[in-house]
Coordinates of C-alpha atoms in Angstrom, one line a residue:
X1 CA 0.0 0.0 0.0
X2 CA 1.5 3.4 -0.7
X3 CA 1.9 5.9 1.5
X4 CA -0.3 8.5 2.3
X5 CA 0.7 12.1 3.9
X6 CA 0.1 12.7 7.0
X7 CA -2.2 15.8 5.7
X8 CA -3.9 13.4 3.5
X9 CA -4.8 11.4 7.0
X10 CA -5.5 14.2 9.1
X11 CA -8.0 15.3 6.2
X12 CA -10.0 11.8 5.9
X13 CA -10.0 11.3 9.2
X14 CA -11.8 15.0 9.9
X15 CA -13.9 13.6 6.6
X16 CA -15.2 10.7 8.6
X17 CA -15.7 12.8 12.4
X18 CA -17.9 15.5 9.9
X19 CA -19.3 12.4 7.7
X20 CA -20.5 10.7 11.2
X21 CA -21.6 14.0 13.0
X22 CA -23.4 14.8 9.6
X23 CA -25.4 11.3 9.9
X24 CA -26.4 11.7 13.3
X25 CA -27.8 15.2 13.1
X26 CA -29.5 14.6 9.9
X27 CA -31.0 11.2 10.9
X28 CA -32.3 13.4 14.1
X29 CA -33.4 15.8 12.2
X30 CA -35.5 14.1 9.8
X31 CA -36.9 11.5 12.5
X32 CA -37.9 14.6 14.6
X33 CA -39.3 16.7 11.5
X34 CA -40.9 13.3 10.2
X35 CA -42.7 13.2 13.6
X36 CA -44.2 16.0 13.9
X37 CA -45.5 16.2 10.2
X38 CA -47.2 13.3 10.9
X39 CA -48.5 14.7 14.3
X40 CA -49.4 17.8 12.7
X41 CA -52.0 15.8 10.4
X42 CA -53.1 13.6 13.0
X43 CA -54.1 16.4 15.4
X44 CA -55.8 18.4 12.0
X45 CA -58.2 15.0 11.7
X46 CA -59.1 14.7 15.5
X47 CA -59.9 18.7 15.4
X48 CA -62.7 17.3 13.0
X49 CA -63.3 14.3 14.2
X50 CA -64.3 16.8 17.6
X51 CA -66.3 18.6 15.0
X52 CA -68.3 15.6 13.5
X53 CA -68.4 12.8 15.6
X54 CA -71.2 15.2 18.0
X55 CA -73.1 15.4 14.8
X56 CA -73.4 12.2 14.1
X57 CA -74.9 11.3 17.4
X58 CA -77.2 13.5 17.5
X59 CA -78.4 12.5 14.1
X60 CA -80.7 9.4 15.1
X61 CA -83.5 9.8 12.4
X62 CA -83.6 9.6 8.7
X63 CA -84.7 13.4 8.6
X64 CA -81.6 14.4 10.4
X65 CA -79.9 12.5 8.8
X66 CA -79.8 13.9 5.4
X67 CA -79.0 17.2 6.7
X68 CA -76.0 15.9 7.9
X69 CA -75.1 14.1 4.7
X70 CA -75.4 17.7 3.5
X71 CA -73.1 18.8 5.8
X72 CA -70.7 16.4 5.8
X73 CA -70.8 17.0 1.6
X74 CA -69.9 20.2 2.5
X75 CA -66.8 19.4 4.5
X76 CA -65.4 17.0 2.3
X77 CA -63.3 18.8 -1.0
X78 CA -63.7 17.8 -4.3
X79 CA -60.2 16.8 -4.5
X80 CA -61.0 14.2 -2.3
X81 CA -58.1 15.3 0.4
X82 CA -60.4 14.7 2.9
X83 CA -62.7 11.7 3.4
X84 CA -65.6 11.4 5.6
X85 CA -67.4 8.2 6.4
X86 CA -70.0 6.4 8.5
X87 CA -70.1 3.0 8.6
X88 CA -72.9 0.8 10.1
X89 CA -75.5 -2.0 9.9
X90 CA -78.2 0.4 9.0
X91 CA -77.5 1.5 5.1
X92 CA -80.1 4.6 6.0
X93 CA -77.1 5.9 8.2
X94 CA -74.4 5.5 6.0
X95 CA -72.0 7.6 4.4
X96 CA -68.9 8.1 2.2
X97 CA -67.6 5.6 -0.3
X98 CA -66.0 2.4 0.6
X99 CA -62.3 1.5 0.3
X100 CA -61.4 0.3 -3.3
X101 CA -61.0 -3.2 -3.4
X102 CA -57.1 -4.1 -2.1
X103 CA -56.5 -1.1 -0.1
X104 CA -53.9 -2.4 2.4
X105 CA -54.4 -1.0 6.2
X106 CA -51.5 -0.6 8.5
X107 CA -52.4 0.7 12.3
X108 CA -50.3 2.9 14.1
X109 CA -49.1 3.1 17.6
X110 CA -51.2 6.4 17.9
X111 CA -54.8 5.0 17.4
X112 CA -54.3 6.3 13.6
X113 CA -54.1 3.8 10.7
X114 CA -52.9 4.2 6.8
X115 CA -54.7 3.3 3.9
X116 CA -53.1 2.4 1.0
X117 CA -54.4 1.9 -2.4
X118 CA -52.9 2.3 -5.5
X119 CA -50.4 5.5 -5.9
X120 CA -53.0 7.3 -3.1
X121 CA -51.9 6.8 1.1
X122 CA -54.5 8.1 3.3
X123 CA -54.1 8.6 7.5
X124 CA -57.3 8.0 9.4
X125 CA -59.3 7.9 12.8
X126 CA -61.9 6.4 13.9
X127 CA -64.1 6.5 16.5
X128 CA -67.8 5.4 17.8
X129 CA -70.9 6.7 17.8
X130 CA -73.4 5.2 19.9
X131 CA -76.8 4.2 18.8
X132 CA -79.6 6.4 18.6
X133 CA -83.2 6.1 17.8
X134 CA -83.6 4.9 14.5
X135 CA -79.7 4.5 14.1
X136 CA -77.7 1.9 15.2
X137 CA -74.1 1.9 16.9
X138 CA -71.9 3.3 14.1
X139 CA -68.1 4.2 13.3
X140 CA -66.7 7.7 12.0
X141 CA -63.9 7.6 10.1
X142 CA -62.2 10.8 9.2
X143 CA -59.0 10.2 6.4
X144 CA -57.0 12.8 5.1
X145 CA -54.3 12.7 2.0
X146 CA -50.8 11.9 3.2
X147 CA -49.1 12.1 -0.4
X148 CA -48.1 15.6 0.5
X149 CA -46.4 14.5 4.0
X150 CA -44.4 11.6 1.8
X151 CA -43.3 14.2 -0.4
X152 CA -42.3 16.8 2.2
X153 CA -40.2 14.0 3.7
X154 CA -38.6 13.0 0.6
X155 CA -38.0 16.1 0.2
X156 CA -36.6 16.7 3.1
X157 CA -34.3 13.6 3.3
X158 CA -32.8 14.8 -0.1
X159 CA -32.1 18.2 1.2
X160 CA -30.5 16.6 4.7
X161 CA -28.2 14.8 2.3
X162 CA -26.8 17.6 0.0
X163 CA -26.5 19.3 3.2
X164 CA -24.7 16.9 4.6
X165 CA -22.2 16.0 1.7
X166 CA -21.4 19.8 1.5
X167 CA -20.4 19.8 4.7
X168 CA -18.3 16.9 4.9
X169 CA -16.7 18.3 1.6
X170 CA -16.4 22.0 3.0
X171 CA -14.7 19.8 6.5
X172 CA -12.4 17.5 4.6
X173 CA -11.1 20.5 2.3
X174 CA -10.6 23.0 5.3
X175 CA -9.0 20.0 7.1
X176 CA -6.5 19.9 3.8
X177 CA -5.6 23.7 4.3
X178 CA -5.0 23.3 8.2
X179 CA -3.0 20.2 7.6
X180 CA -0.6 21.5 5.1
X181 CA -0.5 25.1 6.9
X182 CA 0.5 23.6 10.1
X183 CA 2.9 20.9 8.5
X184 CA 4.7 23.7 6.8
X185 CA 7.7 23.3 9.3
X186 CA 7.8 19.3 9.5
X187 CA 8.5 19.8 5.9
X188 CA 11.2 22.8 6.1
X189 CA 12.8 20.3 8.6
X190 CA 12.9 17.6 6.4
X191 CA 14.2 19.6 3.6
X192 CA 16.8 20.9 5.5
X193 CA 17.8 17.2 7.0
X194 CA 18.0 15.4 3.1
X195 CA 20.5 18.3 2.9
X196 CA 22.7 17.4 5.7
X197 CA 26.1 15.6 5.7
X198 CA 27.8 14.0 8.2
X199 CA 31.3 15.1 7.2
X200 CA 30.2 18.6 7.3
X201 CA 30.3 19.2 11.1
X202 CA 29.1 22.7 10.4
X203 CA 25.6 22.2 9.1
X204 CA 22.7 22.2 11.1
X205 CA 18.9 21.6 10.9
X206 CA 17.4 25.3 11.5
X207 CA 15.9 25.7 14.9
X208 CA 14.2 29.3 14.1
X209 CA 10.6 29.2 13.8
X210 CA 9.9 26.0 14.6
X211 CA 7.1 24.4 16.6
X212 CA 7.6 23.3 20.2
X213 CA 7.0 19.7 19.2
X214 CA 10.0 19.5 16.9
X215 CA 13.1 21.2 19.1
X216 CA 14.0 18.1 20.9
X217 CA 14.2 16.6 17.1
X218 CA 16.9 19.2 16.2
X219 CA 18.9 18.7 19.2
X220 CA 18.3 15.1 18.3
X221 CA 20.2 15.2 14.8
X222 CA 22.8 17.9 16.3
X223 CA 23.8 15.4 18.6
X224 CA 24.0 12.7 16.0
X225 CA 25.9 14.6 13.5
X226 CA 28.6 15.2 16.0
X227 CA 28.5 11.1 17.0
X228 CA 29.1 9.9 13.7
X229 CA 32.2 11.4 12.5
X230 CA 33.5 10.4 16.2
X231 CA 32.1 6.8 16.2
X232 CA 33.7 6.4 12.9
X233 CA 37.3 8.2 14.1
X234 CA 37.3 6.0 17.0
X235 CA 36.9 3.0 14.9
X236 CA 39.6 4.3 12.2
X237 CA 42.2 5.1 15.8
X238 CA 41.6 1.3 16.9
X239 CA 42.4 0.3 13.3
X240 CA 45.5 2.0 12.8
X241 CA 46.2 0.9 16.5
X242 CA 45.8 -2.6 15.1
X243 CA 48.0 -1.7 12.5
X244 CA 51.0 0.3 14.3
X245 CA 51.4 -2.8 16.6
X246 CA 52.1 -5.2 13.8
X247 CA 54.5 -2.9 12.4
X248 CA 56.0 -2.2 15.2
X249 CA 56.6 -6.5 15.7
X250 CA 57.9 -6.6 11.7
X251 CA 60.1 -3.7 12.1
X252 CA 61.4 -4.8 15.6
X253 CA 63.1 -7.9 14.2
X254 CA 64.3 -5.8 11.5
X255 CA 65.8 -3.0 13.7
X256 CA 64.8 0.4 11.9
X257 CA 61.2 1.1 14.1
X258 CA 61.2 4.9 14.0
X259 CA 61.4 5.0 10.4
X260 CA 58.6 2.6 9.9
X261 CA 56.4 4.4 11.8
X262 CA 56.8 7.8 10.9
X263 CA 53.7 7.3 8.4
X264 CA 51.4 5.8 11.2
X265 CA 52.1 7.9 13.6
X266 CA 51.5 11.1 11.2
X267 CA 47.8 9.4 10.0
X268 CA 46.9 8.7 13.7
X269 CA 48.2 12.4 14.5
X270 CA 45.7 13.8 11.9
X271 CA 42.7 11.6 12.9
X272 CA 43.4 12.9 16.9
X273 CA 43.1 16.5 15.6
X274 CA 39.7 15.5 14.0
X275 CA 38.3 14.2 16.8
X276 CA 39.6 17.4 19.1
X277 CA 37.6 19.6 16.3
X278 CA 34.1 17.4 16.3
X279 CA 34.0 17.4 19.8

């Protein structure tokens, strides 16, 4: 796998905080605004069910009966938004048009219940009216059109989501900027350590400017560029050590030491002044 900056991780990793936070707040958002549309229509049909269901039982003729039929025509739009019906044993005291055939019911934990038939959804209430005189027990339901509550809420979620993608996008880029601004001296410092050379005992990383968080790093290759030319002296001193010995043994059997050494002893000279200067 290739390696990645660590901008380029700082920037997903805000990408994924916003991208969660985003998910949250919008799934709490809709769920909360979903809620209260659909509590909004429930409490506009239990206003008139208040309205209607008093009519109804005090409608226990056929005479009266017909002039609520009037009135209940009168409530009901001709979009058919808004559906009133009475349902009973007694077809005198009916009203309203039955379900098509197939309309699928699904109750609620509220007392409310959809109807579903075709491309049409429908939220209803019911309740009971008790008989009276000519008209038996009965049950009022009021339904009202909940196409425009589905399409508010797709609406809705599809707004949530640009929302939210724009502000992961508007995080993840911002991130980017902040990243590379505040990595700005990690990358002077590495520039400036490819550049160094560990026979050039004068060089140093620069220490000006620099965050508090890479000072100790400095100090860090300071120490090491002065350790290196010193390991490696040390090692060359032990060498030549190695060295003057066996020519000291050779040249001892043949009698003319001084002169043998004279080279050795110069080289080792040298390397002793270089490590007096590194350190």
């Amino acid at each position: 796998m290739a390696a990645r900056s660590i901008a380029v991780h700082l920037t997903m990793a805000f990408a994924a905080t916003a991208a969660a936070v985003c998910t949250v707040t919008g799934l709490s958002i809709y769920m909360f605004q979903v809620n209260e549309l659909h509590r909004h229509q429930r409490a506009e049909l239990l206003a008139r069910q208040a309205i209607v269901l008093p009519l109804v039982e005090r409608a226990g003729t056929p005479r009266y009966w017909e002039l609520l039929s009037d009135k209940l025509e009168s409530f009901s739009p001709a979009d058919g938004a808004v559906r009133f019906r009475v349902i009973g044993p007694d077809p005198r005291f009916g009203f309203g048009e039955p379900w098509p055939d197939g309309a699928r019911v699904q109750h609620n934990s509220d007392r409310s219940y959809f109807v579903r038939f075709g491309d049409k959804t429908f939220l209803a209430v019911e309740s009971l009216a008790p008989a009276r005189d000519e008209r038996p027990a009965s049950r009022l339901v009021i339904a009202s059109d909940y196409g425009p509550i589905l399409a508010s809420r797709r609406m809705l979620g599809a707004w949530i989501l640009l929302v939210s993608i724009l502000g992961v996008a508007a995080t993840a880029g911002l991130a980017w900027l902040i990243a590379r601004r505040g990595l700005q001296p990690l990358r002077r410092l590495t520039r400036s350590a490819s550049s160094l050379n560990p026979n050039d005992l004068g060089l140093r990383l620069p220490a000006r400017d620099l965050p508090t968080e890479l000072e100790g790093m400095t100090r860090l290759a300071a120490w090491l560029l002065v350790q290196t030319p010193l390991a490696r002296v040390a090692m060359r001193l032990l060498q030549l050590a190695d060295a003057e010995g066996r020519v000291v043994a050779t040249w001892k059997r043949a009698g003319d030491t001084d002169v043998a050494l004279a080279p050795l002893r110069a080289l080792a000279d040298a390397e002793h002044e270089g490590i007096q200067r590194a350190a």
